Coordinates of C-alpha atoms in Angstrom, one line a residue:
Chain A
X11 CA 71.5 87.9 21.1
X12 CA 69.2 84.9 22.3
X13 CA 68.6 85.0 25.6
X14 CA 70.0 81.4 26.3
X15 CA 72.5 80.8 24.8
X16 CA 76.1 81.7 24.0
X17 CA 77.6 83.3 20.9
X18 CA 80.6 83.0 20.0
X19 CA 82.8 84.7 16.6
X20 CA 85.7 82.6 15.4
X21 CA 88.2 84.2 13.5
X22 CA 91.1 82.5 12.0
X23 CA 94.0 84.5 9.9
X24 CA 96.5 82.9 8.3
X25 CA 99.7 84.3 7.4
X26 CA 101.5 84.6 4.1
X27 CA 104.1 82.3 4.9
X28 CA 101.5 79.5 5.3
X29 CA 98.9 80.6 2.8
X30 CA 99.7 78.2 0.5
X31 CA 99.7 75.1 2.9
X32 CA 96.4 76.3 4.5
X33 CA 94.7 76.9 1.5
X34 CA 96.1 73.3 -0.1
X35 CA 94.5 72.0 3.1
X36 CA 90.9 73.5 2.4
X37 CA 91.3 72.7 -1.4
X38 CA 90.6 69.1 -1.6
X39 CA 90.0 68.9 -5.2
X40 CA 92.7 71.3 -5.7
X41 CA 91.2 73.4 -8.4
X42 CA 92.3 76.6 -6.7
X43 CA 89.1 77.5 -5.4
X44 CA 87.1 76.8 -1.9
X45 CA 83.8 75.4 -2.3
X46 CA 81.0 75.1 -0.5
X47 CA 81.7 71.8 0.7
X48 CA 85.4 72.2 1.0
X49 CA 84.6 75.4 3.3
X50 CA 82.0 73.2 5.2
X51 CA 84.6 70.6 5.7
X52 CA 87.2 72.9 6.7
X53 CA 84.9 74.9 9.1
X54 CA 83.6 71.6 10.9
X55 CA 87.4 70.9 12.2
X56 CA 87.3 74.1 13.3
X57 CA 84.4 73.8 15.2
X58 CA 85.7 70.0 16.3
X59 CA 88.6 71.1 18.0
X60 CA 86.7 73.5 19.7
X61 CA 85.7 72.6 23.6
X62 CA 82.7 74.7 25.3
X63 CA 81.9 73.7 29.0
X64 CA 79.5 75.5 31.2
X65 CA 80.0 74.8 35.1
X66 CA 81.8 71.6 33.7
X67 CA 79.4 70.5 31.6
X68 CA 80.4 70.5 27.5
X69 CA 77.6 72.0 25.8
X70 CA 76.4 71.1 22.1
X71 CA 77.8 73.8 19.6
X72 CA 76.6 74.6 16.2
X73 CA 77.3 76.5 13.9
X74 CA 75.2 79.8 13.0
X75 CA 77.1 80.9 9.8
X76 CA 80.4 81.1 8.2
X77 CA 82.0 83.4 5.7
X78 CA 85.4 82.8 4.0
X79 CA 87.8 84.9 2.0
X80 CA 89.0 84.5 -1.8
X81 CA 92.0 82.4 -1.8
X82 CA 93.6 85.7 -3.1
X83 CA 93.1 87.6 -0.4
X84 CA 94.6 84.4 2.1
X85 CA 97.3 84.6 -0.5
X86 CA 97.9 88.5 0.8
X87 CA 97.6 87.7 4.6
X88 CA 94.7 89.6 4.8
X89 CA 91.9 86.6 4.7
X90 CA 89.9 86.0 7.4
X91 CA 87.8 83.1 8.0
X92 CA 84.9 83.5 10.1
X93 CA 82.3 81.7 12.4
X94 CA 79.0 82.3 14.3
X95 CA 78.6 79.3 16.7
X96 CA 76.3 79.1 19.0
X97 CA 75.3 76.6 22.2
X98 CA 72.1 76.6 24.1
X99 CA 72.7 77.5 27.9
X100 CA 70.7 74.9 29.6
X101 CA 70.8 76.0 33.0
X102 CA 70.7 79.9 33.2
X103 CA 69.8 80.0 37.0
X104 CA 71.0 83.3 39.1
X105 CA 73.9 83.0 40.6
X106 CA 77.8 82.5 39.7
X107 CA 78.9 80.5 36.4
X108 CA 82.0 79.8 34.9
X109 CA 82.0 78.9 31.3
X110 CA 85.5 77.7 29.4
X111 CA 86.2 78.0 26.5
X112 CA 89.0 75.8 24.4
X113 CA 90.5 75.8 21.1
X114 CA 93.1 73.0 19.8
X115 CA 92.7 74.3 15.9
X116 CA 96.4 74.4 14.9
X117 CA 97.7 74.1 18.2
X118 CA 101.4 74.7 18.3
X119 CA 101.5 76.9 15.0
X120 CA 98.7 79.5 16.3
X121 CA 98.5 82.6 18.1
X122 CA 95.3 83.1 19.7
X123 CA 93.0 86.1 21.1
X124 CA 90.0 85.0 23.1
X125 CA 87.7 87.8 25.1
X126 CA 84.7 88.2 26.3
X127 CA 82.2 90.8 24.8
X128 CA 80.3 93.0 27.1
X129 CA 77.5 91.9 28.0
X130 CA 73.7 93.2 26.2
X131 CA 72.1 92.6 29.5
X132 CA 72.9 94.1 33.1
X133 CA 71.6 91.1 34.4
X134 CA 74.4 89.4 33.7
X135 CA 78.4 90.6 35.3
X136 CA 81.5 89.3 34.1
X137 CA 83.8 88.7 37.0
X138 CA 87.0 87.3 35.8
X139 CA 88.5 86.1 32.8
X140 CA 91.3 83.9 33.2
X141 CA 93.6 82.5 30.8
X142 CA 96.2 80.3 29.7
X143 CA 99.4 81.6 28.6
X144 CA 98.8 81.0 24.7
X145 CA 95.3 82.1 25.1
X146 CA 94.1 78.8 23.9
X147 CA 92.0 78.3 27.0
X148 CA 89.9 80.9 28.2
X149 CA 87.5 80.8 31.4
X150 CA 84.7 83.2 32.0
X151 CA 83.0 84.0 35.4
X152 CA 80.1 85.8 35.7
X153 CA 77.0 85.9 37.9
X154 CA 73.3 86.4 36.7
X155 CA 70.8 88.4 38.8
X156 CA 67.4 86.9 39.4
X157 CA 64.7 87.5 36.7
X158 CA 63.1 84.6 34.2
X159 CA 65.4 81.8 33.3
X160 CA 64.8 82.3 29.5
X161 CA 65.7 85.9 29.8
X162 CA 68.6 84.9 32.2
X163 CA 71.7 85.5 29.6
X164 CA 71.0 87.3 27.3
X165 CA 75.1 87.7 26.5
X166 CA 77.8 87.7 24.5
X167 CA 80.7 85.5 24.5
X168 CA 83.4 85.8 22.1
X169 CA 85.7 86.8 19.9
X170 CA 87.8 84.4 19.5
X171 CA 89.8 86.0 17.7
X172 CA 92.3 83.6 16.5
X173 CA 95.1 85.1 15.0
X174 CA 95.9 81.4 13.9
X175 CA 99.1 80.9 12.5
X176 CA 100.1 83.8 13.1
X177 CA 103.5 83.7 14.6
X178 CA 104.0 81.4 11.3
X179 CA 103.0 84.7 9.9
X180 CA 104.9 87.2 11.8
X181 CA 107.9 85.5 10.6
X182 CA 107.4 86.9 7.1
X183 CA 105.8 90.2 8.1
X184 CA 108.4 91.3 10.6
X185 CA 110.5 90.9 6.9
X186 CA 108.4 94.3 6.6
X187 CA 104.8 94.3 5.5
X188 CA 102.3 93.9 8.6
Chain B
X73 CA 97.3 114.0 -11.2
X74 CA 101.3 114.0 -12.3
X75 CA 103.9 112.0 -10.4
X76 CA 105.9 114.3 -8.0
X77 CA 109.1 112.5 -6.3
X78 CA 108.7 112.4 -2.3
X79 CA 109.2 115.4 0.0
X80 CA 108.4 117.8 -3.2
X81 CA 105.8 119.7 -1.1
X82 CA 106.9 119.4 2.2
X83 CA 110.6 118.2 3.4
X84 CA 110.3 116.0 6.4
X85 CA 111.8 118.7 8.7
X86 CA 112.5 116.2 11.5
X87 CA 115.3 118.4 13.6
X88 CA 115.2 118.8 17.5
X89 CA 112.5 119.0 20.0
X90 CA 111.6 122.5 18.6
X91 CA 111.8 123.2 15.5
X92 CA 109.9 125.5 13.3
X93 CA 108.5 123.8 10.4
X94 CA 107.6 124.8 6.8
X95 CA 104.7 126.2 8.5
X96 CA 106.1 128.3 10.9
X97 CA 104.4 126.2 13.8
X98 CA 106.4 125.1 16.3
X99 CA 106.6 121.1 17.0
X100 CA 108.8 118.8 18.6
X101 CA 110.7 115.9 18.3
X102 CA 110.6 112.8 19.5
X103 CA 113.9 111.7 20.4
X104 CA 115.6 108.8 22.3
X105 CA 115.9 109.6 26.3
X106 CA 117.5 106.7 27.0
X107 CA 114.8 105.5 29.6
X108 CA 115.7 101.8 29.3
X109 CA 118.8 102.7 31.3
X110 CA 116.9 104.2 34.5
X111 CA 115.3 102.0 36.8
X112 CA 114.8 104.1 39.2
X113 CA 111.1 105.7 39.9
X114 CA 111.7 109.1 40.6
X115 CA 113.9 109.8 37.6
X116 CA 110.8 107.7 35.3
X117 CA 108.3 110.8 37.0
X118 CA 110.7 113.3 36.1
X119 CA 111.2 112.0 32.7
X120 CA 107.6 111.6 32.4
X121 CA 106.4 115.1 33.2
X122 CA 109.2 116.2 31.2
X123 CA 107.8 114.8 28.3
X124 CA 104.6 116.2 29.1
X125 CA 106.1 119.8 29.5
X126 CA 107.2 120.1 26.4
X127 CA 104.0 118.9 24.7
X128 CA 102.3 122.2 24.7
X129 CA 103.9 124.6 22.5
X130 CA 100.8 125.4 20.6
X131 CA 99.1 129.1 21.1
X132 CA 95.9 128.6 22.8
X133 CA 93.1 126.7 20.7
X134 CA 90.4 128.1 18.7
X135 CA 86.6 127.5 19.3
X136 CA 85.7 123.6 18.2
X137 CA 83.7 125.3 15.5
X138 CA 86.3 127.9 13.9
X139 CA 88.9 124.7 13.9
X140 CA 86.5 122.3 12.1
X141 CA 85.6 125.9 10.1
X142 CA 89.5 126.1 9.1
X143 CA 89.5 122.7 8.3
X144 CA 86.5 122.9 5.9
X145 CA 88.2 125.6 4.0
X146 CA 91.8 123.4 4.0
X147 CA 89.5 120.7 2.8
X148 CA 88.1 123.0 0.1
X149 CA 91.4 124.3 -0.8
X150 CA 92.9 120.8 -1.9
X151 CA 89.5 119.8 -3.9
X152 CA 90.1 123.5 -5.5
X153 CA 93.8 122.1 -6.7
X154 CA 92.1 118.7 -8.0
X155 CA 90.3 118.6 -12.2
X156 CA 87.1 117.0 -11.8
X157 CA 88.2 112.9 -12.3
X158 CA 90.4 113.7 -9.2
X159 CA 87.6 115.5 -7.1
X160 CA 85.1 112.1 -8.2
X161 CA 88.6 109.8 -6.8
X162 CA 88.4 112.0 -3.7
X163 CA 84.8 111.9 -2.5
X164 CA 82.7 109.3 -1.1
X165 CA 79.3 109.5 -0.4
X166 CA 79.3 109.9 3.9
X167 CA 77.8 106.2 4.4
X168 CA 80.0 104.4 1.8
X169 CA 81.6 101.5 2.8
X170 CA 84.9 103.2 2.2
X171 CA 84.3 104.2 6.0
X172 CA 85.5 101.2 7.1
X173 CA 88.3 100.0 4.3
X174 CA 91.4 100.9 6.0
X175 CA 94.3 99.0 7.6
X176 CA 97.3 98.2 8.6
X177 CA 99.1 96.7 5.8
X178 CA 100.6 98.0 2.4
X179 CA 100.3 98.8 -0.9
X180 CA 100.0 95.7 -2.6
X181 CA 98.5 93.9 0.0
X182 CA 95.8 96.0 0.9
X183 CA 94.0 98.3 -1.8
X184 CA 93.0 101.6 -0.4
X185 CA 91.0 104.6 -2.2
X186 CA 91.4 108.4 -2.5
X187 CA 93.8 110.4 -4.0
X188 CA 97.6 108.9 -3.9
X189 CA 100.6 111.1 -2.6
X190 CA 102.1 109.9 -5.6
X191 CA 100.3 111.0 -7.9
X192 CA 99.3 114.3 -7.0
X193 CA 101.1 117.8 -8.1
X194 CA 103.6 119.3 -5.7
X195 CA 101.0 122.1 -5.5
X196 CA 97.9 119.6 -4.7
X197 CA 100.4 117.8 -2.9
X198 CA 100.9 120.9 -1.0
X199 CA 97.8 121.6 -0.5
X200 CA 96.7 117.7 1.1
X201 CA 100.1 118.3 3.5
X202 CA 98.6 122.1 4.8
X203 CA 94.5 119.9 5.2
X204 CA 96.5 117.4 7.7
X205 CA 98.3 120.2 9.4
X206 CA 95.2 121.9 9.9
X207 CA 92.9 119.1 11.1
X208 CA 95.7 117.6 13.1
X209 CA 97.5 119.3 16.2
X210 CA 101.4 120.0 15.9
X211 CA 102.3 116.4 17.8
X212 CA 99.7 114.5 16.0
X213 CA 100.7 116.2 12.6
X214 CA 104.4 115.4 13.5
X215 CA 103.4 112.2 14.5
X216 CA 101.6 110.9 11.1
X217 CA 104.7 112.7 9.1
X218 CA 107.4 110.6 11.2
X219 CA 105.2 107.2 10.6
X220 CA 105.1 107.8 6.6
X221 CA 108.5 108.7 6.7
X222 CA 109.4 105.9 8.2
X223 CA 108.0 104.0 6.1
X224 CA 110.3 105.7 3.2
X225 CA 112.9 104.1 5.5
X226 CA 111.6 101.0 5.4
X227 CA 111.2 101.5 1.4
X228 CA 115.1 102.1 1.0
X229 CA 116.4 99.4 3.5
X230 CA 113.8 97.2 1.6
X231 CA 114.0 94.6 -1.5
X232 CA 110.2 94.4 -1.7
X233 CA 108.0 92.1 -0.6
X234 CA 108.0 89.9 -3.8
X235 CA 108.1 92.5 -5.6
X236 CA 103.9 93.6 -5.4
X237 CA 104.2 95.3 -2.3
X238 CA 105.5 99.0 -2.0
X239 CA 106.4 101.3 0.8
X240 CA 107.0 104.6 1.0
X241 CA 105.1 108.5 1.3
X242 CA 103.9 108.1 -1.9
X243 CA 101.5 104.9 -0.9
X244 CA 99.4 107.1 1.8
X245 CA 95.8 108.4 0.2
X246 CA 93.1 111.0 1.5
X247 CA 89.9 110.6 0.7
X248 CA 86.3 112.8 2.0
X249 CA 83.4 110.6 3.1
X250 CA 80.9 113.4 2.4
X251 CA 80.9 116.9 1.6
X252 CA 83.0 118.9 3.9
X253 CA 81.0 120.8 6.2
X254 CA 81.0 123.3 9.0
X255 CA 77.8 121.7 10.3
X256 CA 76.8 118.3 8.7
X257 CA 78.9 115.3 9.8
X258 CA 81.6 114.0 7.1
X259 CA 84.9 112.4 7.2
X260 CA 88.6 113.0 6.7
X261 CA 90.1 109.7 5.9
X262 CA 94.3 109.5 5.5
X263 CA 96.3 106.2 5.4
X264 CA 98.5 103.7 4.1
X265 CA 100.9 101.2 5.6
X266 CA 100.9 101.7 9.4
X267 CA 98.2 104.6 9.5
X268 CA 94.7 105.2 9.5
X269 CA 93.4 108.0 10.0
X270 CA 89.4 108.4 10.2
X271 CA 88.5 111.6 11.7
X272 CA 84.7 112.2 11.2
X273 CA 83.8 116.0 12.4
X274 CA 80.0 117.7 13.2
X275 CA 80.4 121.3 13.6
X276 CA 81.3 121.6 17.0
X277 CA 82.3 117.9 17.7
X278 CA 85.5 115.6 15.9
X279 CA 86.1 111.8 16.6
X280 CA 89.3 110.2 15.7
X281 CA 87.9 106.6 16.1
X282 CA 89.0 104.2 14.8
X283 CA 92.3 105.4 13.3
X284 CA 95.4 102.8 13.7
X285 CA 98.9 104.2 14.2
X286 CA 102.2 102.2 14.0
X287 CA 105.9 102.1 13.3
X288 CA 107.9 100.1 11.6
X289 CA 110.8 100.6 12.0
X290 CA 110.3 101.9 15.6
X291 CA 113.7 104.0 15.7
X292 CA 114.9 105.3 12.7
X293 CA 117.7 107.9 12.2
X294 CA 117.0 110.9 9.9
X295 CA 119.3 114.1 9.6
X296 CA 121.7 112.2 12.2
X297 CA 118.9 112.0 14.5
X298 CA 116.9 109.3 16.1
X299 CA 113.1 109.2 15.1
X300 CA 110.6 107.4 17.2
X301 CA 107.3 107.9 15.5
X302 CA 105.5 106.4 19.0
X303 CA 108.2 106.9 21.6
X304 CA 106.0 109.0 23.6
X305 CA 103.5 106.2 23.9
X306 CA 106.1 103.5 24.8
X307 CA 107.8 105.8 27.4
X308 CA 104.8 107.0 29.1
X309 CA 103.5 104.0 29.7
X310 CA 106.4 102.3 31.0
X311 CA 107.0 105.5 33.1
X312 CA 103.3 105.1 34.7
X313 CA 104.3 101.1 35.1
X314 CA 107.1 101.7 36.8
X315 CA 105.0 103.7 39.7
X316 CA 102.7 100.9 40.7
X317 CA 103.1 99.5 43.7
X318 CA 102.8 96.0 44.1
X319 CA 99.4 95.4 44.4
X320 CA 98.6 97.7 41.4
X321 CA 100.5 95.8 39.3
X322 CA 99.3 92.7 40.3
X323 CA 95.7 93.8 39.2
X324 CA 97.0 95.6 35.8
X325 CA 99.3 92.9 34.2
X326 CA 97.3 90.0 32.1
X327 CA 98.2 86.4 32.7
X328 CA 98.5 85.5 29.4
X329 CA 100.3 86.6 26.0
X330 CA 99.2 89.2 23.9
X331 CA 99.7 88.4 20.1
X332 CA 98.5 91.4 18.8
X333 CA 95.8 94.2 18.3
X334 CA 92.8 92.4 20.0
X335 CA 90.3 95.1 18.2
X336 CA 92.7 96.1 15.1
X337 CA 91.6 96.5 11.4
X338 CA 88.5 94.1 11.1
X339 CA 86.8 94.5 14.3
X340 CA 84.5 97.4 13.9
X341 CA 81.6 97.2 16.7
X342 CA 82.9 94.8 19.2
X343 CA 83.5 96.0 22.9
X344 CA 85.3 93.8 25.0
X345 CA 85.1 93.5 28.7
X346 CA 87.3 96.0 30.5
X347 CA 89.7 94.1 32.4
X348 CA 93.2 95.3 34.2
X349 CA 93.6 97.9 37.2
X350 CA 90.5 100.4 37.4
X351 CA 91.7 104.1 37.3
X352 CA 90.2 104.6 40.5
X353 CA 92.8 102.8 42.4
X354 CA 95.6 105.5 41.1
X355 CA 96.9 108.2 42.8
X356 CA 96.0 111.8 41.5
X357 CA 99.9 112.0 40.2
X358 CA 99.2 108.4 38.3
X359 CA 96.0 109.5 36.6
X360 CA 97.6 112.3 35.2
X361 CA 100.2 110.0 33.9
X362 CA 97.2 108.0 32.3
X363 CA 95.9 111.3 30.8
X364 CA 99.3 112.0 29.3
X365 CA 99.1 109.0 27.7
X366 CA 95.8 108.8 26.6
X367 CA 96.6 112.3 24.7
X368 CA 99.2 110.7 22.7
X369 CA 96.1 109.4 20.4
X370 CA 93.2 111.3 20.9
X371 CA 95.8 114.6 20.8
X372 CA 96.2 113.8 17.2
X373 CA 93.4 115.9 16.5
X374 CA 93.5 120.1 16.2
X375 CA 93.8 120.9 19.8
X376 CA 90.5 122.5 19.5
X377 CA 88.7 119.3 18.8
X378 CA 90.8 117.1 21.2
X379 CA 90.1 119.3 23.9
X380 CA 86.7 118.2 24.6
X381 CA 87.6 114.9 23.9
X382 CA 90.2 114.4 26.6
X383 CA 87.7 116.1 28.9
X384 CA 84.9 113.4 28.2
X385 CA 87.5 110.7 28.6
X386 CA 88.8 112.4 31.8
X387 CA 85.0 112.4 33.4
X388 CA 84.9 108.7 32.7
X389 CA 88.3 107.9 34.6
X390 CA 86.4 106.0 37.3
X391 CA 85.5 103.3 34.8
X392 CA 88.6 103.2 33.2
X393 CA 91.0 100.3 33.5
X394 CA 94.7 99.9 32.7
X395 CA 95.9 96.5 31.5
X396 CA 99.7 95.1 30.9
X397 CA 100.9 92.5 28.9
X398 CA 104.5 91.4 29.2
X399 CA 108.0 92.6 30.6
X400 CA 107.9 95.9 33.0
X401 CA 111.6 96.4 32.1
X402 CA 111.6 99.6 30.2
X403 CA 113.1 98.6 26.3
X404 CA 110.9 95.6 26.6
X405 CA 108.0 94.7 23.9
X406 CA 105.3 94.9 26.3
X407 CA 101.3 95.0 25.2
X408 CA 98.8 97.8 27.0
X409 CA 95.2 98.5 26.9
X410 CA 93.7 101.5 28.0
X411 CA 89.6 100.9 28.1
X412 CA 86.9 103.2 29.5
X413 CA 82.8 103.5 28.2
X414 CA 84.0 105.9 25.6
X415 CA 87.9 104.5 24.7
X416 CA 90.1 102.1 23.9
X417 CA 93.4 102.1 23.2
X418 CA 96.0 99.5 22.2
X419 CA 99.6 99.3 22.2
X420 CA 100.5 96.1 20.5
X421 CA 104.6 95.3 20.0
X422 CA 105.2 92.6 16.9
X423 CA 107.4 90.3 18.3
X424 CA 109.6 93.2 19.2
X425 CA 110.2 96.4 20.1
X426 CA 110.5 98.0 16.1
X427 CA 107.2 96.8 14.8
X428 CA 104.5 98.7 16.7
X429 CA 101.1 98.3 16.4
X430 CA 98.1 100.4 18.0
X431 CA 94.7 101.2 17.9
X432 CA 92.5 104.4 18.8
X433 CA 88.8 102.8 19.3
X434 CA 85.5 104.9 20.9
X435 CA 83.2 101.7 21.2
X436 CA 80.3 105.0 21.5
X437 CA 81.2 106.9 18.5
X438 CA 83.5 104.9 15.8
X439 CA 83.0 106.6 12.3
X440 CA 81.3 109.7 14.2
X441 CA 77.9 106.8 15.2
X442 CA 76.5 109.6 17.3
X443 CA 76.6 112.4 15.1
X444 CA 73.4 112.9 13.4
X445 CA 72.9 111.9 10.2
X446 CA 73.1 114.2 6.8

């Protein structure tokens, strides 16, 4: 992990029952497959509806790297989409800090996940993790000790782990295959 | 490999709370106590330490070494039933990615590798059933039977899933991740839909992690009995609920909803920050009731190689937290975590209570990470 900056994994899962939707909404061209530029597309609104604020400040995101299943495999219920983001921290002074985290992809038709990682450095404590019921808002306390400001959070933040759609999905896997 | 109808080898002997099975070993059943009824504390204790009474009828356990020894040889036994193109379907080299390809979905959904139940000889068949029995203690061996039978159940109540997914015994597979050995570390890897099993032994030292139980249905009747493949887990853990006091609670339920597994199938290497009520703040008599539970996973393992286990999990109570998710009511789909340096555990309902999920993690020592290397 950098030192300064925040990390964060995005997974998104969608169910069978909406496979065929989701995928149709990815597919532009609608020649079956996702391409480059239809994933790029589709992994930009992801990263748009996305909200990262540190001590009430929104801080810049960008994306690190994505990786997306075969249309088959969304087909199954068993696709995952996948993004690295990152934002710079740009103050990582000692002391407490309370970063939030918010996610509006598919709001309404999503299940959501979101929890810290432990942090790499013991320099940096998570205090609290607080949450909104859906787990579409999450806020992260923590306090860095003292020690250089470039070396000051050298953390993870993450997983995200959007189950998205998912309760769109449960529907057809409490019909027996989850 | 010929086709062999289910229960050729081994009838799911699923009688009451002890029964002798076609082994002669003694197990027992999990069966309905009716604990959504009983609200009241002292009668949750007593049924709790009930249930842990009866969950030692095994003889004393062997060394750590002569178990993973009389596991080898099991191991070598069912490769000695299998012609060669069924030995090459078996074994994986100890670092293939196979490790990791398990989950919690179906056949037909999700392709796993190894030799099929299905497709194996009553004898080889036999011989896979007598491995598990060996490598697994008598609850956990009950425990994986009652999951795959119950998903036999679901197979018979079921009109397919579009007709490319299939239930049933017959969809679980083993497969080796290197050569088994008394010394050298390899795997033992048995699933299908609902169970994972990776159990990665060294000589003297076994890891379960990660391995994925769950039921589906929850309750099933079999021989005009009620089955609950994780009853124990449910009733144990509302049973240690249900003695918090106030402030306890308070500091072990989660504000928010939990959807699911939060480190399920696809989440190798990620360790989350503890959160809940730290297992300092219970009482002696709660702890214990935490053990219990915790045992209900890593006890799946021969009690030889679990014992160990539950005494490095034990040693690390102090940093071990208990977290709630949902309705304290006992009957209710409720989420838990169980999270320590060494363990996590997950209990993850499915928008109800007869759809289970859970997870067995060792953020340490998934797929045997600290064993030394062939």
């Amino acid at each position: 992990m950098e030192p300064d900056r925040v990390q964060i994994t995005l997974d998104l899962t969608p169910g069978t029952v909406v496979a065929e939707s989701f995928i149709a909404a990815i597919d532009r061209d609608g020649d079956g497959s996702l391409s480059a530029e239809e994933q790029r597309a589709y992994a930009g609104q992801m990263v748009g509806a996305m909200d990262v604020a540190l001590d009430g400040r929104s801080l810049r995101t960008r994306m690190r790297a994505s990786s997306f299943p075969e249309a088959a495999a969304v087909r199954h219920g068993e696709g995952t989409i996948r993004l690295e983001i990152e934002a710079a921290v740009p103050d990582a002074s000692p002391g407490f800090h309370r970063l939030v985290f918010r996610n509006a992809h598919l709001a309404g038709h999503s299940a959501y996940l979101a929890n810290a990682l432990v942090p790499e450095s013991d320099r940096v404590a998570v205090t609290a993790q607080r949450r909104d019921r859906d787990q579409s808002e999450l806020a992260i306390e923590y306090t860095v000790q003292g020690g250089p400001a470039a070396a000051a959070l050298p953390w993870i933040f993450g997983s995200v782990a959007g189950a998205v759609l998912l309760v769109r999905a449960r529907r057809w896997s409490d019909g027996r295959t989850r | 490999m010929a086709s062999s109808s289910v229960g050729d080898a081994e009838p799911l002997t699923d009688v009451p709370r002890t029964y002798p099975s076609y082994k002669g070993e003694n197990h027992h059943m999990r069966v309905s106590v009716g604990i959504g009824a009983v609200a009241c504390l002292g009668v949750f204790v007593a049924v709790a330490a009930s249930v842990a009474a009866q969950r030692s009828p095994s003889p004393p356990p062997a060394a750590p070494a002569e178990a993973t020894a009389r596991i080898v040889a099991s191991a070598n036994a069912f490769l000695a039933t299998l012609e060669d193109s069924g030995r090459t379907k078996v074994q994986f080299p100890f670092d293939s990615p196979q490790k990791a390809r398990w989950s919690n979905f179906p056949t037909g959904i999700f392709k796993r590798e190894g030799a099929r139940m299905g497709d194996l000889t009553p004898a080889q068949r036999a011989a896979a059933m007598t491995l598990l029995s060996t490598a697994f203690s008598p609850d956990g061996y009950r425990k994986v039977r009652e999951i795959m039978h119950g998903d036999e159940v679901l197979r018979e109540g079921s009109s397919g899933g579009g007709g490319r997914v299939t239930f049933g015994e017959d969809e679980y597979y083993l497969a080796f991740l290197g050569v088994p050995s008394v010394s050298a570390p390899w795997m033992l890897q048995f699933g299908g839909h609902h169970l994972a099993i990776n159990m990665t032994l060294a000589g003297r030292e076994a890891t379960l992690a990660p391995s994925h139980t769950a039921a589906q249905p929850a309750s099933y009747s079999f021989e005009g009995r009620t089955v609950r493949p994780l009853g124990d887990e449910n009733d144990l853990a509302f049973a240690l609920m249900a003695t918090l006091d106030d402030a306890q609670r308070k500091q072990a339920i989660l504000g928010s909803t939990m959807a699911d597994l939060v480190l399920g199938p696809g989440q190798d290497g990620r360790t989350i920050q503890p959160e809940g009520l730290p297992a300092s703040k219970l009482s002696a008599a709660q702890q214990t009731m935490l053990l219990d539970l915790v045992r209900e996973w890593a006890g799946i393992a021969n009690d030889a190689l679990a014992a160990p286990r539950m005494e490095e999990i034990r040693s690390k109570l102090p940093q071990t937290y208990f977290a709630w998710s949902g309705p304290t009511t006992p009957g209710s789909a409720a989420y838990f975590r169980i999270q320590g340096p060494t363990l996590v555990i997950e209990y993850a309902p499915q928008r109800g209570v007869d759809h289970i999920h859970t997870m067995y993690r060792d953020p340490t020592n998934d797929y045997g990470a600290r064993y030394a290397r062939p």
